[in-house]
Amino acid sequence: MSDALFSSEVETSDTRHLGRLWFADLLDLSLSAFIGWGLLRAVDVDRSRGALIAAGFGVWVVLSVLGALNGWTLGRGVVGLRLVRATGAPGPARGVARSVLVPVDMFLSIPLQRRPLDRLLGVYPEAVPLELKAWRGGLGWMGLWLGLGLASVWFGVVPTRTEALRYLKTLDGWRCCHGRTSPTANKCEPAVSRAVREARGGDARAQAVVADCPKAAAALP
């Protein structure tokens, strides 16, 4: 006779795949924060702590809602899970609720060894079999978030307008503009390129900086 009949360790929906789901949520939270940071760089606005938190949380809510439409996120895909409920995908309302509850649920799951708030919402993780047809519905969603993550890497590498113009007004930027000595690696060319692009777009401050920078002025038609 099975010992499971007399054990308190019977696996329930809120204890199933606990470690994998915890890691998936951590990946998705980290990805949201990273994309939020990249978004702030893309629009070149203040990146204070409050702005970073707001941007990261906003992305997390969007990720949670979209991930609730069919249960897929990049983090869950990495660990081979899909979030479901008894009748199918969680749905956007549960996605919004889960975006607020997940951090608390992750914390509670450490001592409790279960996800009580996911259970309250009626959602649970389901292992995805290694079959193409099982993954087909999630590849597009995972690709979307992977693409946004890679875009954030790009925005992290390319200087913002403010960074480029500020750099060209420094001593190292002056050297870059006049070619007197070797400027700091990986700063000169991207900054000049960004300043020229902004000047071509009619930015008055960029035009003034380019006018004082022979290297940039030579690249401006």
Coordinates of C-alpha atoms in Angstrom, one line a residue:
M1 CA 0.0 0.0 0.0
S2 CA 1.3 3.4 -0.9
D3 CA 2.7 5.6 1.9
A4 CA 1.2 8.6 0.2
L5 CA -2.2 7.6 1.7
F6 CA -0.8 8.4 5.1
S7 CA 1.5 11.2 4.3
S8 CA 0.9 14.9 4.7
E9 CA 3.3 15.5 1.8
V10 CA 0.7 14.9 -0.9
E11 CA 1.4 17.2 -3.8
T12 CA -1.4 19.7 -4.5
S13 CA -1.7 22.4 -7.2
D14 CA -0.1 25.1 -5.1
T15 CA 2.9 22.9 -4.3
R16 CA 3.5 21.5 -7.8
H17 CA 6.7 22.6 -9.5
L18 CA 7.3 25.1 -6.7
G19 CA 11.0 25.7 -7.3
R20 CA 10.7 26.0 -11.1
L21 CA 7.8 28.4 -10.8
W22 CA 9.7 30.5 -8.2
F23 CA 12.7 30.7 -10.6
A24 CA 10.4 31.5 -13.5
D25 CA 8.8 34.4 -11.7
L26 CA 12.2 35.7 -10.6
L27 CA 13.4 35.7 -14.2
D28 CA 10.2 37.5 -15.4
L29 CA 10.5 40.1 -12.6
S30 CA 14.2 40.7 -13.5
L31 CA 13.4 40.9 -17.2
S32 CA 10.7 43.4 -16.4
A33 CA 13.0 45.6 -14.4
F34 CA 15.7 45.4 -17.2
I35 CA 13.2 46.3 -19.9
G36 CA 11.9 49.1 -17.8
W37 CA 15.4 50.5 -17.5
G38 CA 15.9 50.1 -21.2
L39 CA 12.7 51.9 -21.9
L40 CA 13.8 54.9 -19.8
R41 CA 17.0 55.0 -21.7
A42 CA 15.2 54.8 -25.0
V43 CA 13.1 57.9 -24.2
D44 CA 16.0 59.5 -22.4
V45 CA 14.2 60.6 -19.2
D46 CA 15.3 60.7 -15.6
R47 CA 16.3 57.3 -14.3
S48 CA 15.8 58.0 -10.6
R49 CA 15.0 55.1 -8.3
G50 CA 11.3 56.0 -8.4
A51 CA 11.3 56.1 -12.2
L52 CA 13.0 52.8 -12.4
I53 CA 10.6 51.2 -10.0
A54 CA 7.6 52.6 -11.8
A55 CA 8.9 51.6 -15.3
G56 CA 9.8 48.1 -14.1
F57 CA 6.5 47.6 -12.4
G58 CA 4.6 48.9 -15.4
V59 CA 6.4 46.4 -17.7
W60 CA 5.8 43.6 -15.1
V61 CA 2.0 44.3 -15.2
V62 CA 2.0 44.2 -19.0
L63 CA 4.0 41.0 -18.9
S64 CA 1.7 39.5 -16.4
V65 CA -1.5 40.4 -18.3
L66 CA -0.1 39.1 -21.7
G67 CA 1.3 36.0 -20.0
A68 CA -2.1 35.3 -18.6
L69 CA -3.7 35.2 -22.0
N70 CA -2.3 31.8 -22.7
G71 CA -0.1 31.1 -19.7
W72 CA 3.3 31.7 -21.3
T73 CA 6.1 34.0 -20.4
L74 CA 9.8 33.9 -21.2
G75 CA 10.7 32.8 -17.6
R76 CA 8.1 30.0 -17.6
G77 CA 9.3 28.9 -21.0
V78 CA 12.9 28.7 -19.8
V79 CA 11.9 26.2 -17.0
G80 CA 9.3 24.4 -19.1
L81 CA 6.1 25.5 -17.4
R82 CA 2.9 27.1 -18.4
L83 CA 0.4 28.8 -16.0
V84 CA -3.1 27.5 -16.3
R85 CA -6.4 27.2 -14.4
A86 CA -9.0 24.4 -14.5
T87 CA -10.8 25.9 -17.5
G88 CA -7.8 27.0 -19.5
A89 CA -5.5 30.1 -19.5
P90 CA -5.7 32.3 -16.4
G91 CA -7.1 35.4 -18.3
P92 CA -6.2 39.1 -18.0
A93 CA -8.1 39.8 -14.7
R94 CA -6.0 37.1 -13.0
G95 CA -3.0 38.4 -14.7
V96 CA -3.5 41.9 -13.2
A97 CA -4.1 40.4 -9.7
R98 CA -1.1 38.1 -10.0
S99 CA 1.2 41.0 -11.0
V100 CA 0.5 42.4 -7.5
L101 CA 0.4 39.2 -5.6
V102 CA 3.4 37.3 -7.0
P103 CA 6.1 39.1 -5.0
V104 CA 4.2 38.4 -1.8
D105 CA 3.5 34.8 -2.9
M106 CA 7.2 34.2 -3.7
F107 CA 8.1 35.4 -0.2
L108 CA 5.4 33.2 1.5
S109 CA 6.4 30.2 -0.6
I110 CA 9.8 29.9 1.1
P111 CA 8.5 29.1 4.6
L112 CA 5.2 27.6 3.6
Q113 CA 6.5 25.5 0.6
R114 CA 3.3 26.3 -1.3
R115 CA 1.8 29.2 -3.3
P116 CA -1.2 30.2 -1.3
L117 CA -2.1 33.3 -3.4
D118 CA -1.9 31.4 -6.7
R119 CA -4.2 28.9 -5.1
L120 CA -6.6 31.7 -4.1
L121 CA -6.6 32.9 -7.8
G122 CA -7.1 29.3 -8.9
V123 CA -4.0 29.2 -11.1
Y124 CA -1.2 26.6 -11.1
P125 CA 1.8 25.7 -13.2
E126 CA 1.7 22.9 -15.7
A127 CA 4.7 21.1 -17.1
V128 CA 5.0 21.4 -20.9
P129 CA 5.9 18.2 -22.7
L130 CA 8.8 18.2 -25.0
E131 CA 6.7 18.3 -28.2
L132 CA 6.7 21.0 -30.8
K133 CA 2.9 21.3 -30.9
A134 CA 2.8 21.9 -27.1
W135 CA 5.3 24.7 -27.4
R136 CA 4.0 26.3 -30.6
G137 CA 1.6 28.6 -28.9
G138 CA 4.2 30.0 -26.6
L139 CA 7.2 30.6 -28.9
G140 CA 5.8 33.9 -30.2
W141 CA 5.2 35.3 -26.7
M142 CA 8.6 34.2 -25.5
G143 CA 10.2 35.7 -28.7
L144 CA 8.5 39.0 -28.0
W145 CA 10.0 39.3 -24.5
L146 CA 13.3 38.1 -25.6
G147 CA 13.3 40.7 -28.4
L148 CA 12.4 43.4 -25.9
G149 CA 15.2 42.2 -23.6
L150 CA 17.7 42.4 -26.5
A151 CA 16.4 45.8 -27.4
S152 CA 17.1 46.9 -23.8
V153 CA 20.7 45.6 -24.2
W154 CA 21.0 47.8 -27.3
F155 CA 19.7 50.9 -25.5
G156 CA 22.1 50.2 -22.7
V157 CA 25.1 50.1 -25.1
V158 CA 24.1 53.2 -27.2
P159 CA 24.5 56.5 -25.4
T160 CA 21.4 58.5 -24.8
R161 CA 21.1 62.0 -26.3
T162 CA 21.9 63.5 -22.9
E163 CA 24.9 61.2 -22.3
A164 CA 26.3 61.9 -25.8
L165 CA 26.1 65.7 -25.6
R166 CA 27.4 65.7 -22.0
Y167 CA 30.4 63.6 -23.0
L168 CA 31.4 65.8 -25.9
K169 CA 31.6 68.7 -23.5
T170 CA 34.1 67.0 -21.2
L171 CA 37.9 67.0 -21.6
D172 CA 37.8 63.5 -23.1
G173 CA 35.1 64.6 -25.4
W174 CA 37.2 67.6 -26.5
R175 CA 40.0 65.2 -27.3
C176 CA 37.5 63.1 -29.3
C177 CA 36.3 66.1 -31.2
H178 CA 39.8 67.4 -32.1
G179 CA 41.6 64.1 -32.4
R180 CA 44.5 65.3 -30.2
T181 CA 44.9 62.1 -28.2
S182 CA 43.2 58.7 -28.1
P183 CA 39.8 59.2 -26.4
T184 CA 38.3 56.7 -24.0
A185 CA 37.5 53.6 -26.0
N186 CA 33.9 52.9 -27.0
K187 CA 32.7 56.4 -26.1
C188 CA 34.0 58.7 -28.9
E189 CA 32.4 57.3 -32.0
P190 CA 29.0 56.5 -30.5
A191 CA 28.7 59.9 -28.9
V192 CA 29.6 61.7 -32.1
S193 CA 27.2 59.5 -34.1
R194 CA 24.4 60.3 -31.7
A195 CA 25.1 64.0 -31.6
V196 CA 25.1 64.2 -35.4
R197 CA 21.9 62.3 -35.6
E198 CA 20.2 64.6 -33.1
A199 CA 21.6 67.7 -34.9
R200 CA 20.2 66.4 -38.2
G201 CA 16.8 66.1 -36.5
G202 CA 16.8 69.8 -35.6
D203 CA 17.8 69.6 -32.0
A204 CA 19.2 73.0 -31.1
R205 CA 21.4 71.9 -28.3
A206 CA 22.9 69.1 -30.4
Q207 CA 23.5 71.5 -33.2
A208 CA 25.5 73.8 -30.9
V209 CA 27.6 70.9 -29.6
V210 CA 28.3 69.7 -33.1
A211 CA 29.3 73.1 -34.2
D212 CA 32.0 73.1 -31.5
C213 CA 33.1 69.6 -32.4
P214 CA 35.1 69.4 -35.7
K215 CA 34.8 65.6 -35.9
A216 CA 31.0 65.8 -35.6
A217 CA 30.7 68.9 -37.8
A218 CA 32.6 67.1 -40.6
A219 CA 30.1 64.3 -40.5
L220 CA 27.2 66.7 -40.7
P221 CA 26.2 67.4 -44.3

